[in-house]
Coordinates of N, CA and C in Angstrom, one line a residue:
X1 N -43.0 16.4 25.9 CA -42.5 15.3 25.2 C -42.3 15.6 23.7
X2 N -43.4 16.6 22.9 CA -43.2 16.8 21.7 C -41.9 17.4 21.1
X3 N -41.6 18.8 22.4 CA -40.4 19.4 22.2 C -38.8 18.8 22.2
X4 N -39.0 17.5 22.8 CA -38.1 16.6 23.2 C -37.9 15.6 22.0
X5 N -39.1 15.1 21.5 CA -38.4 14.6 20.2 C -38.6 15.4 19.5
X6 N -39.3 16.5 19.0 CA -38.4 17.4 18.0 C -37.0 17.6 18.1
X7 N -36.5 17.8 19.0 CA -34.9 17.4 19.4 C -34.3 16.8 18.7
X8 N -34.8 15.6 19.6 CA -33.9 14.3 18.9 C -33.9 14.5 17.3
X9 N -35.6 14.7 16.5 CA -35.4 14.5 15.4 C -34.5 14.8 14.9
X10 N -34.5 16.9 14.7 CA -33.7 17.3 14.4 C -32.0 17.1 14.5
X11 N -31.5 16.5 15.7 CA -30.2 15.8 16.1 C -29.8 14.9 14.7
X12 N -31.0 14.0 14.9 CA -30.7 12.3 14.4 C -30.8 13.2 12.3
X13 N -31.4 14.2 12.0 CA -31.6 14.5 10.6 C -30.1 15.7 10.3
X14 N -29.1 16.0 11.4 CA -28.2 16.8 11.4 C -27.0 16.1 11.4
X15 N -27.2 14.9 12.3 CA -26.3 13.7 11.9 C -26.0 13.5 10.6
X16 N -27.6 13.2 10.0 CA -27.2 12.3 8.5 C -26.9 13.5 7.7
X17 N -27.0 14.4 7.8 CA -26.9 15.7 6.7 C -24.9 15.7 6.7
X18 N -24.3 16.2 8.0 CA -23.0 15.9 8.1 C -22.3 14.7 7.6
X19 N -23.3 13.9 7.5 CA -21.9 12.2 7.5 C -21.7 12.1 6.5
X20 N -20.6 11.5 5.6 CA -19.9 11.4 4.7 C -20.3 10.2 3.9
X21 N -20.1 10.2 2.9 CA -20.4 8.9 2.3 C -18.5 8.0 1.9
X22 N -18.8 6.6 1.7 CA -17.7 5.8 1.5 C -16.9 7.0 0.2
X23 N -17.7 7.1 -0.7 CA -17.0 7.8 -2.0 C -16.5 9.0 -1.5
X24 N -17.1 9.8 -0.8 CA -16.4 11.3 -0.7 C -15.3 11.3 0.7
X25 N -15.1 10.3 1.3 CA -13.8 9.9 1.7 C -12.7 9.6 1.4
X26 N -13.0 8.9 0.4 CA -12.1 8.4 -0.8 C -11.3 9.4 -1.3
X27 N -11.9 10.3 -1.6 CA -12.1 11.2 -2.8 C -11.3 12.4 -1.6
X28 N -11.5 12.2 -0.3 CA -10.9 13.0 0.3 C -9.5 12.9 0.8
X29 N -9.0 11.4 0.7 CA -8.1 10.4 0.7 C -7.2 10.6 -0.3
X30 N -7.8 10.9 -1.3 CA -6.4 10.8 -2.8 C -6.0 12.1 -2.9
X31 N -6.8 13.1 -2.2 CA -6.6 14.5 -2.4 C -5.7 14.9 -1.4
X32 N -5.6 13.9 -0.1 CA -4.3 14.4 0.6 C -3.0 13.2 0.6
X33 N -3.3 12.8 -0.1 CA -2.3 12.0 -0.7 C -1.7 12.8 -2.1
X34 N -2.3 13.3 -2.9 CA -1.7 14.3 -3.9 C -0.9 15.4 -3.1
X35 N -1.0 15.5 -1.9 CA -0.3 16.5 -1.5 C 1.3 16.2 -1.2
X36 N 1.1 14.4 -1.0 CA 2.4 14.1 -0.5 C 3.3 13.4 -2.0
X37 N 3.1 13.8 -3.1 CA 2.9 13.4 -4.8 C 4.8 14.0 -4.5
X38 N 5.3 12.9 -5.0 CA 7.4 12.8 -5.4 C 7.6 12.7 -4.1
X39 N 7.3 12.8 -3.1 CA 7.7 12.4 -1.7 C 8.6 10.9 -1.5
X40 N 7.9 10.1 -1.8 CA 8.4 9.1 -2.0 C 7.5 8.2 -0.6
X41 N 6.8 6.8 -0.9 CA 6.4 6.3 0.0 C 6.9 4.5 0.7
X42 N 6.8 4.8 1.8 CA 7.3 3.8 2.9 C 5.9 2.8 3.5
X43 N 5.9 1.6 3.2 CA 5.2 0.9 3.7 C 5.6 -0.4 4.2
X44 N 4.5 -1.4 5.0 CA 5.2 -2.3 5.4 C 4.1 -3.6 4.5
X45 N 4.2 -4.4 3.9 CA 3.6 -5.2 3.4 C 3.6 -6.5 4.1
X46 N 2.5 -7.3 4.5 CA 2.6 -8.6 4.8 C 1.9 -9.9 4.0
X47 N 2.1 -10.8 4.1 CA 1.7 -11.9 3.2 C 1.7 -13.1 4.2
X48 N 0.0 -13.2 3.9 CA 0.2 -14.2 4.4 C -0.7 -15.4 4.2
X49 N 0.7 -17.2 4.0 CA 0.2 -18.1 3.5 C 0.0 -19.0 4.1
X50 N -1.4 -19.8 3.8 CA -1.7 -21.4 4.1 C -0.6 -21.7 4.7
X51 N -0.9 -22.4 6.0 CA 0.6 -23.1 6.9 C 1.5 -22.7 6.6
X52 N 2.1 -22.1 5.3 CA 3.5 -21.5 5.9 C 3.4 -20.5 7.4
X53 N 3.1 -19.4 7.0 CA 2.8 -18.5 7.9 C 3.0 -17.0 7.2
X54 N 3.6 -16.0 8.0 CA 3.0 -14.4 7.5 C 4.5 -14.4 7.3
X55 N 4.9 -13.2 6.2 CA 6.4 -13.2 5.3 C 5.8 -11.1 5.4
X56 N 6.7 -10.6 6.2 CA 6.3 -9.4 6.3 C 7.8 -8.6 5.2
X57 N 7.4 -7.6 4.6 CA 8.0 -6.7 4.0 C 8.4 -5.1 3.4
X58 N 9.3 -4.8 3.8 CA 9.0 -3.2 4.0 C 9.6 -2.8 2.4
X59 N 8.8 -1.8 2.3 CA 9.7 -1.3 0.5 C 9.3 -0.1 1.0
X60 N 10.1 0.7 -0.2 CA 10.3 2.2 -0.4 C 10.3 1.9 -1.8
X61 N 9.3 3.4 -2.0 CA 9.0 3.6 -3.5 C 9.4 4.9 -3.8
X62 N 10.1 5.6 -4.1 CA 10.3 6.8 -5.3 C 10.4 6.8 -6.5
X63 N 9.4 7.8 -7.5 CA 9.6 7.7 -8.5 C 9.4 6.0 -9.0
X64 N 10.2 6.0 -10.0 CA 10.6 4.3 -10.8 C 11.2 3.4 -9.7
X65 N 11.7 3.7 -8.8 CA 13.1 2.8 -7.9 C 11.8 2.6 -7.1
X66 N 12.4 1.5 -7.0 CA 11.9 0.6 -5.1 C 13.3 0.0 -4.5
X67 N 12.5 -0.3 -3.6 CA 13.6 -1.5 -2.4 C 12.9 -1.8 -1.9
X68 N 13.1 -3.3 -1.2 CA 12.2 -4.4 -0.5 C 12.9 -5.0 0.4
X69 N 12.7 -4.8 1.6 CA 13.0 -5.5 3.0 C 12.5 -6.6 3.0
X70 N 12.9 -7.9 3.4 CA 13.1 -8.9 3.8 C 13.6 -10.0 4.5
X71 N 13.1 -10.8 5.3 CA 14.0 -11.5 6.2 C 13.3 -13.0 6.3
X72 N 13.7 -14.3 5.9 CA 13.3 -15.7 5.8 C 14.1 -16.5 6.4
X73 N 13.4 -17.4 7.3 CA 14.5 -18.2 7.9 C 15.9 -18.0 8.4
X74 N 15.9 -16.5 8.6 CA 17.0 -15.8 9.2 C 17.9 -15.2 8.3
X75 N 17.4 -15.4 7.1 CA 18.4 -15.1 6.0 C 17.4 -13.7 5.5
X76 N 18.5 -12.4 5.7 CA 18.2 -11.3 5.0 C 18.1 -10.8 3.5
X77 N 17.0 -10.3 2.7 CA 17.1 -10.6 1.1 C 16.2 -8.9 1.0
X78 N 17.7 -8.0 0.1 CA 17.0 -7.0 -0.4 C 17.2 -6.8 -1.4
X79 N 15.8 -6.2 -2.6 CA 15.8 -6.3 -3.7 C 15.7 -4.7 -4.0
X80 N 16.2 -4.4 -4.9 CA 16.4 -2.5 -5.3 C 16.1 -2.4 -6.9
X81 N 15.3 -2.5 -7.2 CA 14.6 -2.0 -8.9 C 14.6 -0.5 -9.5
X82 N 14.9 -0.3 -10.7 CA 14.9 0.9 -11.2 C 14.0 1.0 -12.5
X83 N 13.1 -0.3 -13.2 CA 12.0 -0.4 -14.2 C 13.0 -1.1 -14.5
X84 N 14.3 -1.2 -15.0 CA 15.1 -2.0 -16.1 C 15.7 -3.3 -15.5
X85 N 15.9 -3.1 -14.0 CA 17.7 -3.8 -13.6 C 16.6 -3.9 -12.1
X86 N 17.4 -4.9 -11.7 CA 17.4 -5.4 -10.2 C 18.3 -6.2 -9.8
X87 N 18.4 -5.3 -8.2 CA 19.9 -6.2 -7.3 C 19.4 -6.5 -6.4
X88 N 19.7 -7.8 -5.9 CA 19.2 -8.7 -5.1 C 20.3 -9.0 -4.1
X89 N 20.1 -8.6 -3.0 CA 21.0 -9.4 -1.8 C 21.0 -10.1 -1.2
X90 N 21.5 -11.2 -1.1 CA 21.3 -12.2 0.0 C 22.4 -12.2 1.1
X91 N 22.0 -11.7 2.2 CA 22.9 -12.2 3.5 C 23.7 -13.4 3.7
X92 N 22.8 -14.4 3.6 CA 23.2 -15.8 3.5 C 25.0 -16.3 2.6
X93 N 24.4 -15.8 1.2 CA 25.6 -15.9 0.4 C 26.9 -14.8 0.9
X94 N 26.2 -14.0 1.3 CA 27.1 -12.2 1.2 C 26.9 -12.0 -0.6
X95 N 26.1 -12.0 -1.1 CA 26.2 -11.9 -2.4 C 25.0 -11.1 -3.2
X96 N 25.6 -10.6 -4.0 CA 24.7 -9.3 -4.6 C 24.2 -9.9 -6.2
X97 N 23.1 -10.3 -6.5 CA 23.1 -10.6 -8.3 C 21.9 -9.3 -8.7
X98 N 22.6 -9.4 -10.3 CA 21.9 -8.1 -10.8 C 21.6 -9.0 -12.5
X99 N 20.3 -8.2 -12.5 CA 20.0 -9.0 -13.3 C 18.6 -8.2 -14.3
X100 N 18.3 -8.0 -15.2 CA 17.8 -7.5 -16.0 C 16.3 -7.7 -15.6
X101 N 15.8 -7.0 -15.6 CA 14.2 -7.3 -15.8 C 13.0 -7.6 -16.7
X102 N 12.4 -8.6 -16.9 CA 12.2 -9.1 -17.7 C 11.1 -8.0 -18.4
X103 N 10.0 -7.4 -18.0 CA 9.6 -6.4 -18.9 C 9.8 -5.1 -17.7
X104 N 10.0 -3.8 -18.9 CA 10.5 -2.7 -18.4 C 9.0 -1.9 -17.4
X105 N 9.4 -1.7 -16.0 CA 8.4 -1.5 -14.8 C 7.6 0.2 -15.3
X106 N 6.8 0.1 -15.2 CA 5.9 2.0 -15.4 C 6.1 2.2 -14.2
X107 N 6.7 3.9 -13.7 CA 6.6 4.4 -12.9 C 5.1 4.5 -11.9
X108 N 5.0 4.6 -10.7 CA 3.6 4.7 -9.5 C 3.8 6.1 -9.3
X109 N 4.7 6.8 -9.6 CA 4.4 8.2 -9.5 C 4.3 8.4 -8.0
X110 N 5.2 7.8 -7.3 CA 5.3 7.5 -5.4 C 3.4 7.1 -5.3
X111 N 2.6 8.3 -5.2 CA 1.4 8.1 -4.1 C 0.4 7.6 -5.2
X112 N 0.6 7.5 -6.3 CA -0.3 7.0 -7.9 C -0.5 6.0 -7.7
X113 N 0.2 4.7 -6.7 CA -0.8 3.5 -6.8 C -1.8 3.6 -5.8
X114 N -2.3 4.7 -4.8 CA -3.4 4.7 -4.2 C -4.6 5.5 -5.2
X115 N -4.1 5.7 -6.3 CA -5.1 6.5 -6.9 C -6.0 5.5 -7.7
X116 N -7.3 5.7 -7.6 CA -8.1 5.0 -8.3 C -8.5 3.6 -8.0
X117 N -8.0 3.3 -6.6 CA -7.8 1.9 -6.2 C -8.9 1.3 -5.5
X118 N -9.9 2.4 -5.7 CA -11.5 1.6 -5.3 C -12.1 1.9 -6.8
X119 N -11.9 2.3 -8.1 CA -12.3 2.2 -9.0 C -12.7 0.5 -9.6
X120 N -14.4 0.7 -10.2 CA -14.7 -0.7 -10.1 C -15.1 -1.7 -9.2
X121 N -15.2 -1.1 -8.1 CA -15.8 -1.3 -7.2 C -16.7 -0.9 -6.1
X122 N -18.0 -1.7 -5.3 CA -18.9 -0.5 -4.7 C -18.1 -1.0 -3.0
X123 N -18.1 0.0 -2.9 CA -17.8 0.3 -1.4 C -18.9 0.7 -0.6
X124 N -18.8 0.6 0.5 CA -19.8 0.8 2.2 C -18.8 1.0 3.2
X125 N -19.4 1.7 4.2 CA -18.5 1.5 5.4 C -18.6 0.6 6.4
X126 N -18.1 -0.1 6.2 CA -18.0 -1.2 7.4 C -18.1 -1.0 8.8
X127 N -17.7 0.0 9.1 CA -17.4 0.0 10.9 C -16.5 1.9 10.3
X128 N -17.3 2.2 11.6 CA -16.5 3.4 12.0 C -16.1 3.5 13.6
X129 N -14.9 3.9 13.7 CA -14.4 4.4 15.3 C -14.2 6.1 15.3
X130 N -13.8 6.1 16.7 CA -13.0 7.5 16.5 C -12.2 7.9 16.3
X131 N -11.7 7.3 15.4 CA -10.4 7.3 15.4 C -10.5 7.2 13.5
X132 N -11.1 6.1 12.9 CA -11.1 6.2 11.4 C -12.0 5.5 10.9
X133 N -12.5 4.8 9.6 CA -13.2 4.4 8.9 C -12.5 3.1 8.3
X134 N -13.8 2.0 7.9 CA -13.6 1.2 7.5 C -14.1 0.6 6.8
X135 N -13.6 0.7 5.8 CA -14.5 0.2 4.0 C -14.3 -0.7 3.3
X136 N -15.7 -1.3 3.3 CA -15.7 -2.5 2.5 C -16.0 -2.5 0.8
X137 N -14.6 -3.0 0.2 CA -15.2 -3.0 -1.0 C -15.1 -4.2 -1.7
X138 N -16.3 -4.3 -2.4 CA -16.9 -5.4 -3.2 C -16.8 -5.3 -4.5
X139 N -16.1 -6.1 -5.0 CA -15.4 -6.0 -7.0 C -16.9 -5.6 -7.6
X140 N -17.3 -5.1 -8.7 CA -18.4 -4.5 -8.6 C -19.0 -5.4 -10.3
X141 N -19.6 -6.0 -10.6 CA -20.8 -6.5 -11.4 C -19.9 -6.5 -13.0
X142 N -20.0 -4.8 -13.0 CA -19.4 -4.3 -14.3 C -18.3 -4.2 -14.4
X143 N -17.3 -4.7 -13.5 CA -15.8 -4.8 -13.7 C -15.4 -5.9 -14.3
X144 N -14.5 -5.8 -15.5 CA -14.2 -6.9 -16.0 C -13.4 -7.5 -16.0
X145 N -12.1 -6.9 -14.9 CA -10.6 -7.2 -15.0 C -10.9 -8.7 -13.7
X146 N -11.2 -9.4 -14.1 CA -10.8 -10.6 -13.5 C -10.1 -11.4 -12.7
X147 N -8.1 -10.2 -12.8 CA -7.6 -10.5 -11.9 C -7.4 -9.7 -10.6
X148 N -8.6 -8.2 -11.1 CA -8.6 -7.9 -9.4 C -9.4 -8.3 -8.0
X149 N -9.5 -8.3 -7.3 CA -9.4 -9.0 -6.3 C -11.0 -8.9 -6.3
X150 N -11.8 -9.6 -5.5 CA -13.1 -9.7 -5.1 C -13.3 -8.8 -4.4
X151 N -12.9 -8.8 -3.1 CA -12.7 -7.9 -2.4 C -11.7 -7.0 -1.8
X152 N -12.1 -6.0 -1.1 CA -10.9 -5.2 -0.1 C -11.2 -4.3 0.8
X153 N -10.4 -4.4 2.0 CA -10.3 -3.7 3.2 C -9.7 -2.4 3.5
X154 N -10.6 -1.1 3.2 CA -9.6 0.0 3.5 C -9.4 0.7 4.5
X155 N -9.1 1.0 5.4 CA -9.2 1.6 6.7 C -8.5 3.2 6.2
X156 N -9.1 4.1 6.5 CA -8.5 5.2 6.6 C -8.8 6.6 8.1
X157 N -7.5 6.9 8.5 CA -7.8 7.8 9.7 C -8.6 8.3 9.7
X158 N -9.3 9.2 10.5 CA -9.9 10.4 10.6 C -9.3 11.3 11.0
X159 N -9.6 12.8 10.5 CA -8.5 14.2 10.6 C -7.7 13.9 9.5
X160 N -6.6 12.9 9.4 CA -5.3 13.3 8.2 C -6.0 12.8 7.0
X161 N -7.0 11.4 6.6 CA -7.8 10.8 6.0 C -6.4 10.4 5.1
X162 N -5.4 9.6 5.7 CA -4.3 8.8 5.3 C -4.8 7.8 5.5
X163 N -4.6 7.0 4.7 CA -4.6 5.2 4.7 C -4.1 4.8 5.9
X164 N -4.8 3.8 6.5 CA -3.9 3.6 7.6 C -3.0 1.8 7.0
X165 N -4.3 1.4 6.2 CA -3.9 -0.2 6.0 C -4.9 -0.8 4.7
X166 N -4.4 -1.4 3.7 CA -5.1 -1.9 2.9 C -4.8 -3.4 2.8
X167 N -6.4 -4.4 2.9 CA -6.2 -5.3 2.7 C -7.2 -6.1 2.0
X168 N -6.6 -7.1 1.1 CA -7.0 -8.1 0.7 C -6.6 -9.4 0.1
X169 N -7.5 -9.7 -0.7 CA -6.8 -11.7 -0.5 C -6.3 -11.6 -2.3
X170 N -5.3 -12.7 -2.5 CA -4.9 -12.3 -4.0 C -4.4 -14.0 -3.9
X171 N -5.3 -14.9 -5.0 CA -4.7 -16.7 -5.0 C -4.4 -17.4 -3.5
X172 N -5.3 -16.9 -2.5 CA -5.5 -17.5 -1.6 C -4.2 -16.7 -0.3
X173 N -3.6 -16.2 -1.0 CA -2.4 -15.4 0.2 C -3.0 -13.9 0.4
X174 N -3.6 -13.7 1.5 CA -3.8 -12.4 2.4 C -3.1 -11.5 2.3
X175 N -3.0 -10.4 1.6 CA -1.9 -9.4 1.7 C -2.6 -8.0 2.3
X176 N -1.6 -7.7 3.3 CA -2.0 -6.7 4.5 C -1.3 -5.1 3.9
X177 N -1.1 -4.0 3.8 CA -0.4 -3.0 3.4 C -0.5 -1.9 4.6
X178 N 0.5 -2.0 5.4 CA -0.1 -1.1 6.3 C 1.5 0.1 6.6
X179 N 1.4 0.8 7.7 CA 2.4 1.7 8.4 C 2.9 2.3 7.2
X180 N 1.5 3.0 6.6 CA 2.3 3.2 5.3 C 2.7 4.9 5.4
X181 N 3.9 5.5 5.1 CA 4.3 7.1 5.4 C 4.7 7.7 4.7
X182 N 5.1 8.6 4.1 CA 6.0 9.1 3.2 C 7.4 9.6 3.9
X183 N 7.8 10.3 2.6 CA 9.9 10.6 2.7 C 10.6 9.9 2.5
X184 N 11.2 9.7 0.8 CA 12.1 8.4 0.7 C 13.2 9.5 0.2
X185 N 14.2 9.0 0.3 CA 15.4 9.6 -0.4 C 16.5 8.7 -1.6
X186 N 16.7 9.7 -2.3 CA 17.3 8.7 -3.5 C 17.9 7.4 -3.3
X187 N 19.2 7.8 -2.0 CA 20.1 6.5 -1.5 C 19.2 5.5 -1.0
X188 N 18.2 6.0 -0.7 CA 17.1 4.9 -0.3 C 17.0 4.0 -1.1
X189 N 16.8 4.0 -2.3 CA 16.1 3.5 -3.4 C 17.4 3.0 -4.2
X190 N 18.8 3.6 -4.1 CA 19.7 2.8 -5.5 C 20.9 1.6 -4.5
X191 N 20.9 1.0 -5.0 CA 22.2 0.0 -4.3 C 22.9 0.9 -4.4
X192 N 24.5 0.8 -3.7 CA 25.7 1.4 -3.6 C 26.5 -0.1 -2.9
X193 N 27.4 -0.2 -3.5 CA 28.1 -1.7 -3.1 C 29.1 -1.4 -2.2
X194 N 29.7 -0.1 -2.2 CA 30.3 0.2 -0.9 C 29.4 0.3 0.8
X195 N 28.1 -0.1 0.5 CA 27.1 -0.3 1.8 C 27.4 -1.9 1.9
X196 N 28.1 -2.6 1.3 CA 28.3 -4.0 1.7 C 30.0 -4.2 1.5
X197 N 30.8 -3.7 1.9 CA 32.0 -4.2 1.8 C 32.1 -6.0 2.0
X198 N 32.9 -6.5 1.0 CA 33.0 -8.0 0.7 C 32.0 -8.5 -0.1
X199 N 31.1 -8.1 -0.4 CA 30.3 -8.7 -1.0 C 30.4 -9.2 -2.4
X200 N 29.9 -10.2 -2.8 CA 30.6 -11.1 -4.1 C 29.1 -10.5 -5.2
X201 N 29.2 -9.7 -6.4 CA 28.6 -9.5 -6.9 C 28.8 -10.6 -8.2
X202 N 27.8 -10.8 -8.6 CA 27.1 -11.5 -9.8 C 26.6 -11.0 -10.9
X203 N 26.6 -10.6 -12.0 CA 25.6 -9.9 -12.6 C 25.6 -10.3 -13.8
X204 N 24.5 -11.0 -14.1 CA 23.6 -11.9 -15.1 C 22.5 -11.1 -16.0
X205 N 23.3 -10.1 -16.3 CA 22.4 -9.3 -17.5 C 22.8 -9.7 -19.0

């Protein structure tokens, strides 16, 4: 019996020696995310509010440019930003407005808004599968920025240690960040008004 829990001990003390902590996951996370750095990233965003209900949305980020997928009450709405300028389309109308932006946007550097995005806060793991991890983070004591969030939900794979989904609450609306991938390409990211033949442009700059 002695030899048998020496065993185990040994087992259960080789366990904790291998396991990872919330931070050096993290830390393992931004480091293969720096690999996919000007790639350009694809996600799908949801929001979701009190009795309305969930308003899901896909963007692509490269560099300074984005684009945002959207669909409301059947009416399709894509917005295309460059830091300065943004075109907006509405389905509904067939109509494109462009229109200045009111302060000029800083580049995310594609994978740079996952960087540092548990900074200021203590994290734990919530729940692990076999598949990935799941971390809880708590706005932390000494953080002073007030408008970030209390908490957040990070789930990240195991093996690629990619995000799988980030979530938390922001003024009472749930925002989900998930199926997120990289590879965007330029066309991705700029309007071209020959992709809408007819369309009645506006532009209010």
């Amino acid at each position: 019996m002695k030899k048998l829990l020496s065993i185990i001990s040994f087992l259960a003390f080789a366990a904790i020696a291998v396991a990872q902590t919330p931070q050096e996951i993290i830390s393992r996370m931004e480091a293969e995310l720096d690999k996919h750095e000007n790639e350009g990233v694809v996600m799908t965003i949801d929001a979701k509010v009190p009795i309305v209900g969930t308003m899901s949305t896909k963007t692509y980020t490269l560099g300074n440019k984005t684009r945002a997928e959207a669909e409301m009450l059947g009416v399709s709405i894509v917005t295309w930003t460059d830091g300065e300028t943004s075109w907006t389309y509405n389905s509904k109308k067939n109509e494109v407005e462009i229109s200045k932006l009111e302060a000029e946007a800083e580049s995310e550097g594609d994978v740079e808004m996952f960087d540092g995005i548990t900074d200021g806060y203590d994290v734990t793991i919530d729940k692990e599968t076999a598949t990935a991890w799941t971390i809880r983070c708590k706005r932390s004591k000494s953080n002073m920025d007030k408008d970030a969030p209390k908490k957040m939900e990070l789930v990240i794979a195991k093996g690629s240690y990619m995000p799988v989904s980030l979530k938390t609450k922001v003024s009472g609306v749930t925002i989900t960040m998930r199926n997120i991938s990289f590879g965007v390409t330029e066309k991705q990211v700029t309007f071209n008004a020959n992709d809408y033949p007819g369309v009645t442009i506006e532009d209010k700059r």
